[in-house]
């Protein structure tokens, strides 16, 4: 528990304004391990400063209170090595970082791969809806040294915080310096609903991270950090945009953002090792 508190404090020092500890239940109701309620740790005078900080940061529960507007988390279940991990799943949905008590070696990692099973709508699945299973990665800490690996990401998140879509556009060279945009995207971002701003910013950062590790000569596509998929054939006609060179091209790859049905459409630009974004707004074909 002390190591957990030290790791939380290290994240807080890196970004005081942007750090919140979101837990399933009130902290004083948690059990560190079987037969070890957190009260035993709280009662030790040497832990009072750490406990005070945890209480200060822990301002939201249950988990869904930390999710973006329009996301409830009820349509997805996450597991790690077969263990149900609601907290890590909600951290993934929120675009945040997971934190675990270091009670097992499976949690001793700065990145965890989670098995996700989620409900998909009819237009998201070739078989007409149902459930879909895949793997997703999440940033993670369970000890103070883990935080060091995430400091660049924390600093970028801190320095690129945005309250409006106009701020996203103004800070795009810091949020996603490698990405390219069609001219109309500036207007799309300026018109962005307030509830969508934080998630769209995260989606752009996820795309930036995806192309940063992409080698087009050896990989047909990047390893996507977020949920990226293509449109069905019957809808691809809606995904044509006039590209920067005046040619009409398909921008059928997309990722979602809340509130539904927000979509961000783009295409791979292999020669520049990046993606070019054409649309940020409502799902194409819906008024």
CSV table of C-alpha atoms in Angstrom, one decimal:
chain,number,residue,atom,x,y,z
A,1,UNK,CA,0.0,0.0,0.0
A,2,UNK,CA,2.9,2.3,0.7
A,3,UNK,CA,4.4,1.6,-2.7
A,4,UNK,CA,0.9,2.3,-4.3
A,5,UNK,CA,0.9,5.7,-2.4
A,6,UNK,CA,4.4,6.6,-3.6
A,7,UNK,CA,3.5,5.8,-7.2
A,8,UNK,CA,0.4,7.9,-7.0
A,9,UNK,CA,2.3,10.8,-5.4
A,10,UNK,CA,4.9,10.6,-8.2
A,11,UNK,CA,2.2,11.0,-10.9
A,12,UNK,CA,0.7,13.8,-9.0
A,13,UNK,CA,4.0,15.7,-8.8
A,14,UNK,CA,4.4,15.4,-12.6
A,15,UNK,CA,0.9,16.8,-13.2
A,16,UNK,CA,-0.9,18.2,-10.1
A,17,UNK,CA,-3.8,19.7,-12.0
A,18,UNK,CA,-4.5,16.7,-14.2
A,19,UNK,CA,-4.2,13.9,-11.7
A,20,UNK,CA,-7.3,12.3,-10.1
A,21,UNK,CA,-7.4,8.9,-8.4
A,22,UNK,CA,-10.6,7.1,-9.4
A,23,UNK,CA,-11.6,4.0,-7.4
A,24,UNK,CA,-14.5,1.6,-7.4
A,25,UNK,CA,-15.4,2.3,-3.8
A,26,UNK,CA,-14.4,4.6,-1.0
A,27,UNK,CA,-10.7,4.2,-0.2
A,28,UNK,CA,-11.3,3.4,3.5
A,29,UNK,CA,-13.5,0.5,2.4
A,30,UNK,CA,-10.8,-1.3,0.4
A,31,UNK,CA,-8.9,-4.4,1.4
A,32,UNK,CA,-5.2,-4.5,0.6
A,33,UNK,CA,-5.3,-8.3,0.8
A,34,UNK,CA,-7.3,-10.9,2.5
A,35,UNK,CA,-7.5,-10.1,6.2
A,36,UNK,CA,-5.8,-6.8,5.7
A,37,UNK,CA,-8.3,-3.9,5.5
A,38,UNK,CA,-6.8,-0.6,4.6
A,39,UNK,CA,-7.6,0.7,8.1
A,40,UNK,CA,-4.5,-1.1,9.4
A,41,UNK,CA,-2.3,0.8,7.1
A,42,UNK,CA,-4.1,4.1,7.7
A,43,UNK,CA,-3.6,3.6,11.5
A,44,UNK,CA,0.2,3.7,11.2
A,45,UNK,CA,1.2,7.3,11.9
A,46,UNK,CA,4.0,7.2,9.4
A,47,UNK,CA,1.4,6.7,6.6
A,48,UNK,CA,-0.7,9.8,7.4
A,49,UNK,CA,0.9,12.1,4.8
A,50,UNK,CA,0.4,9.5,2.1
A,51,UNK,CA,-3.1,8.9,3.2
A,52,UNK,CA,-4.0,12.6,3.2
A,53,UNK,CA,-2.7,12.9,-0.4
A,54,UNK,CA,-4.7,9.8,-1.6
A,55,UNK,CA,-7.9,11.3,-0.1
A,56,UNK,CA,-7.2,14.6,-1.8
A,57,UNK,CA,-6.8,12.9,-5.2
A,58,UNK,CA,-9.5,10.4,-4.8
A,59,UNK,CA,-12.5,12.6,-5.7
A,60,UNK,CA,-14.5,10.3,-8.0
A,61,UNK,CA,-16.2,7.0,-7.5
A,62,UNK,CA,-17.5,4.7,-8.8
A,63,UNK,CA,-15.4,4.2,-11.8
A,64,UNK,CA,-17.9,5.6,-14.3
A,65,UNK,CA,-17.6,9.0,-12.6
A,66,UNK,CA,-14.1,9.3,-14.3
A,67,UNK,CA,-15.4,8.5,-17.8
A,68,UNK,CA,-16.0,11.1,-20.5
A,69,UNK,CA,-19.5,12.4,-21.1
A,70,UNK,CA,-21.4,9.8,-23.2
A,71,UNK,CA,-19.3,6.8,-22.1
A,72,UNK,CA,-20.7,4.5,-19.5
A,73,UNK,CA,-18.4,1.5,-19.7
A,74,UNK,CA,-21.3,-1.0,-19.6
A,75,UNK,CA,-20.7,-2.3,-23.1
A,76,UNK,CA,-17.2,-3.7,-22.4
A,77,UNK,CA,-15.5,-6.2,-20.1
A,78,UNK,CA,-11.8,-6.3,-19.6
A,79,UNK,CA,-9.5,-9.1,-18.3
A,80,UNK,CA,-5.8,-9.5,-17.7
A,81,UNK,CA,-4.5,-13.0,-17.7
A,82,UNK,CA,-8.0,-14.2,-17.1
A,83,UNK,CA,-8.6,-11.9,-14.2
A,84,UNK,CA,-11.5,-9.4,-14.4
A,85,UNK,CA,-10.0,-5.9,-14.2
A,86,UNK,CA,-12.8,-3.3,-14.0
A,87,UNK,CA,-10.5,-0.6,-12.9
A,88,UNK,CA,-8.0,-1.0,-15.7
A,89,UNK,CA,-10.8,-1.3,-18.2
A,90,UNK,CA,-12.3,2.0,-17.1
A,91,UNK,CA,-8.8,3.6,-17.2
A,92,UNK,CA,-8.6,2.4,-20.8
A,93,UNK,CA,-12.0,3.9,-21.6
A,94,UNK,CA,-11.0,7.2,-20.0
A,95,UNK,CA,-7.7,7.3,-21.9
A,96,UNK,CA,-5.9,7.4,-18.6
A,97,UNK,CA,-3.4,5.2,-16.7
A,98,UNK,CA,-4.1,2.2,-14.6
A,99,UNK,CA,-2.6,1.7,-11.2
A,100,UNK,CA,-2.5,-1.5,-9.2
A,101,UNK,CA,-1.4,-2.7,-5.8
A,102,UNK,CA,1.9,-4.6,-6.2
A,103,UNK,CA,0.6,-7.8,-4.7
A,104,UNK,CA,1.5,-10.1,-7.7
A,105,UNK,CA,4.1,-10.2,-10.4
A,106,UNK,CA,1.4,-9.9,-13.1
A,107,UNK,CA,1.0,-6.2,-12.0
A,108,UNK,CA,4.7,-5.5,-12.2
A,109,UNK,CA,4.7,-3.8,-15.6
A,110,UNK,CA,4.5,-0.4,-17.2
A,111,UNK,CA,2.2,-1.6,-20.0
A,112,UNK,CA,-0.5,-4.3,-19.6
A,113,UNK,CA,-2.3,-6.1,-22.5
A,114,UNK,CA,-6.0,-6.5,-21.6
A,115,UNK,CA,-8.4,-8.9,-23.2
A,116,UNK,CA,-11.5,-6.9,-24.1
A,117,UNK,CA,-15.0,-8.2,-25.0
A,118,UNK,CA,-17.4,-5.6,-26.0
A,119,UNK,CA,-20.8,-5.2,-27.5
A,120,UNK,CA,-20.8,-3.8,-31.0
A,121,UNK,CA,-23.6,-2.2,-33.0
A,122,UNK,CA,-25.0,-3.6,-36.2
A,123,UNK,CA,-22.9,-1.1,-38.4
A,124,UNK,CA,-19.7,-2.0,-36.6
A,125,UNK,CA,-19.7,-5.7,-37.2
A,126,UNK,CA,-19.8,-7.7,-40.4
A,127,UNK,CA,-22.0,-10.3,-38.8
A,128,UNK,CA,-24.6,-7.7,-37.8
A,129,UNK,CA,-23.6,-6.9,-34.2
A,130,UNK,CA,-23.2,-9.0,-31.1
A,131,UNK,CA,-19.9,-9.1,-29.2
A,132,UNK,CA,-16.3,-8.7,-30.4
A,133,UNK,CA,-13.1,-9.7,-28.6
A,134,UNK,CA,-9.7,-8.1,-29.0
A,135,UNK,CA,-6.5,-7.0,-27.2
A,136,UNK,CA,-5.8,-3.5,-26.0
A,137,UNK,CA,-2.7,-2.0,-24.2
A,138,UNK,CA,-2.9,0.3,-21.3
A,139,UNK,CA,-0.3,2.4,-19.5
A,140,UNK,CA,0.2,1.1,-16.0
A,141,UNK,CA,2.0,1.6,-12.7
A,142,UNK,CA,2.3,-0.4,-9.5
A,143,UNK,CA,5.5,1.0,-8.1
A,144,UNK,CA,7.3,4.3,-8.0
A,145,UNK,CA,10.0,3.4,-10.7
A,146,UNK,CA,7.2,2.7,-13.2
A,147,UNK,CA,6.2,6.3,-13.3
A,148,UNK,CA,9.5,7.4,-14.8
A,149,UNK,CA,8.7,5.6,-18.1
A,150,UNK,CA,5.5,7.5,-18.4
A,151,UNK,CA,6.8,11.0,-17.6
A,152,UNK,CA,7.1,12.1,-21.2
A,153,UNK,CA,3.4,11.1,-21.8
A,154,UNK,CA,2.3,12.8,-18.6
A,155,UNK,CA,4.2,16.0,-19.6
A,156,UNK,CA,2.7,16.0,-23.0
A,157,UNK,CA,-0.8,15.6,-21.6
A,158,UNK,CA,-0.2,18.4,-19.1
A,159,UNK,CA,1.2,20.8,-21.6
A,160,UNK,CA,-1.5,20.1,-24.3
A,161,UNK,CA,-4.6,20.3,-22.1
A,162,UNK,CA,-7.4,21.9,-24.1
A,163,UNK,CA,-10.9,23.2,-23.1
A,164,UNK,CA,-12.1,23.8,-26.6
A,165,UNK,CA,-11.7,22.4,-30.1
A,166,UNK,CA,-10.1,25.7,-31.1
A,167,UNK,CA,-7.4,25.1,-28.5
A,168,UNK,CA,-6.8,21.6,-29.9
A,169,UNK,CA,-6.2,23.2,-33.4
A,170,UNK,CA,-3.9,25.8,-31.9
A,171,UNK,CA,-1.9,23.2,-30.0
A,172,UNK,CA,-1.9,20.5,-32.8
A,173,UNK,CA,1.9,20.9,-33.3
A,174,UNK,CA,2.4,19.7,-29.7
A,175,UNK,CA,-0.5,17.3,-29.5
A,176,UNK,CA,0.1,15.5,-32.7
A,177,UNK,CA,3.0,17.0,-34.6
A,178,UNK,CA,3.2,14.1,-37.1
A,179,UNK,CA,-0.4,14.1,-38.2
A,180,UNK,CA,-1.7,15.8,-41.3
A,181,UNK,CA,-5.1,17.5,-41.8
A,182,UNK,CA,-7.4,18.5,-44.6
A,183,UNK,CA,-8.3,22.2,-44.5
A,184,UNK,CA,-11.9,21.6,-43.4
A,185,UNK,CA,-10.8,19.9,-40.2
A,186,UNK,CA,-9.9,23.3,-38.5
A,187,UNK,CA,-13.6,24.2,-38.8
A,188,UNK,CA,-14.7,20.8,-37.5
A,189,UNK,CA,-12.5,21.2,-34.4
A,190,UNK,CA,-13.7,24.7,-33.8
A,191,UNK,CA,-17.3,23.5,-33.9
A,192,UNK,CA,-16.6,20.6,-31.5
A,193,UNK,CA,-19.1,20.1,-28.7
A,194,UNK,CA,-17.5,20.8,-25.2
A,195,UNK,CA,-18.2,17.2,-24.1
A,196,UNK,CA,-16.1,15.8,-27.0
A,197,UNK,CA,-13.0,18.0,-26.6
A,198,UNK,CA,-11.0,15.9,-24.1
A,199,UNK,CA,-11.7,12.6,-26.0
A,200,UNK,CA,-10.9,14.0,-29.4
A,201,UNK,CA,-7.6,15.3,-28.0
A,202,UNK,CA,-6.8,11.9,-26.7
A,203,UNK,CA,-7.7,10.2,-30.0
A,204,UNK,CA,-5.3,12.5,-31.8
A,205,UNK,CA,-2.6,11.7,-29.3
A,206,UNK,CA,-3.3,7.9,-29.7
A,207,UNK,CA,-2.9,8.3,-33.5
A,208,UNK,CA,0.3,10.2,-33.0
A,209,UNK,CA,1.7,7.4,-30.8
A,210,UNK,CA,0.6,4.8,-33.3
A,211,UNK,CA,2.4,6.3,-36.2
A,212,UNK,CA,5.5,7.1,-34.2
A,213,UNK,CA,6.4,3.3,-34.0
A,214,UNK,CA,5.2,2.5,-37.5
A,215,UNK,CA,7.6,1.2,-40.2
A,216,UNK,CA,5.6,1.1,-43.4
A,217,UNK,CA,8.3,-1.1,-45.0
A,218,UNK,CA,7.7,-3.9,-42.5
A,219,UNK,CA,4.2,-3.3,-41.2
A,220,UNK,CA,1.1,-2.9,-43.4
A,221,UNK,CA,-0.5,-0.6,-40.8
A,222,UNK,CA,0.4,0.8,-37.4
A,223,UNK,CA,-0.3,-0.9,-34.1
A,224,UNK,CA,-3.2,1.2,-33.2
A,225,UNK,CA,-3.3,2.6,-29.6
A,226,UNK,CA,-7.1,3.1,-29.7
A,227,UNK,CA,-10.1,1.6,-31.4
A,228,UNK,CA,-9.6,2.0,-35.2
A,229,UNK,CA,-11.6,0.2,-37.9
A,230,UNK,CA,-12.6,0.5,-41.5
A,231,UNK,CA,-16.0,1.2,-43.0
A,232,UNK,CA,-18.1,-1.5,-44.6
A,233,UNK,CA,-18.1,-1.5,-48.4
A,234,UNK,CA,-21.6,-0.2,-48.6
A,235,UNK,CA,-20.6,2.9,-46.6
A,236,UNK,CA,-17.2,3.6,-48.2
A,237,UNK,CA,-18.9,5.9,-50.8
A,238,UNK,CA,-19.5,8.3,-47.9
A,239,UNK,CA,-15.8,8.4,-47.0
A,240,UNK,CA,-14.5,10.2,-50.1
A,241,UNK,CA,-12.8,13.5,-49.6
A,242,UNK,CA,-10.8,15.8,-51.8
A,243,UNK,CA,-7.2,15.3,-50.7
A,244,UNK,CA,-4.4,17.9,-50.4
A,245,UNK,CA,-3.4,17.4,-54.0
A,246,UNK,CA,-7.0,17.8,-55.3
A,247,UNK,CA,-7.6,14.0,-55.9
A,248,UNK,CA,-10.6,12.3,-54.4
A,249,UNK,CA,-9.5,9.6,-52.0
A,250,UNK,CA,-11.1,7.2,-49.5
A,251,UNK,CA,-10.7,8.1,-45.8
A,252,UNK,CA,-12.5,5.0,-44.5
A,253,UNK,CA,-10.4,4.4,-41.4
A,254,UNK,CA,-12.1,5.8,-38.3
A,255,UNK,CA,-12.2,6.0,-34.6
A,256,UNK,CA,-15.2,7.0,-32.4
A,257,UNK,CA,-15.6,9.7,-29.8
A,258,UNK,CA,-18.5,10.5,-27.5
A,259,UNK,CA,-21.2,11.6,-27.5
A,260,UNK,CA,-22.3,9.0,-30.1
A,261,UNK,CA,-22.2,9.0,-33.1
A,262,UNK,CA,-18.9,11.0,-33.2
A,263,UNK,CA,-16.4,9.9,-35.8
A,264,UNK,CA,-12.8,10.9,-36.8
A,265,UNK,CA,-12.0,9.7,-40.3
A,266,UNK,CA,-8.5,9.4,-41.8
A,267,UNK,CA,-6.3,7.5,-44.2
A,268,UNK,CA,-2.8,6.1,-44.1
A,269,UNK,CA,-0.1,8.1,-45.9
A,270,UNK,CA,2.7,5.6,-46.2
A,271,UNK,CA,5.1,7.9,-48.0
A,272,UNK,CA,5.1,10.2,-45.0
A,273,UNK,CA,4.6,7.5,-42.3
A,274,UNK,CA,1.6,9.2,-40.9
A,275,UNK,CA,-2.2,9.5,-41.2
A,276,UNK,CA,-4.2,12.4,-42.8
A,277,UNK,CA,-7.4,13.4,-41.1
A,278,UNK,CA,-10.4,14.4,-43.2
A,279,UNK,CA,-13.4,14.6,-40.8
A,280,UNK,CA,-14.0,15.2,-37.1
A,281,UNK,CA,-17.7,15.2,-36.4
A,282,UNK,CA,-20.9,13.2,-36.6
A,283,UNK,CA,-21.0,9.9,-38.3
A,284,UNK,CA,-21.0,10.4,-42.0
A,285,UNK,CA,-24.4,10.1,-43.6
A,286,UNK,CA,-26.2,11.2,-40.3
A,287,UNK,CA,-27.6,14.7,-40.0
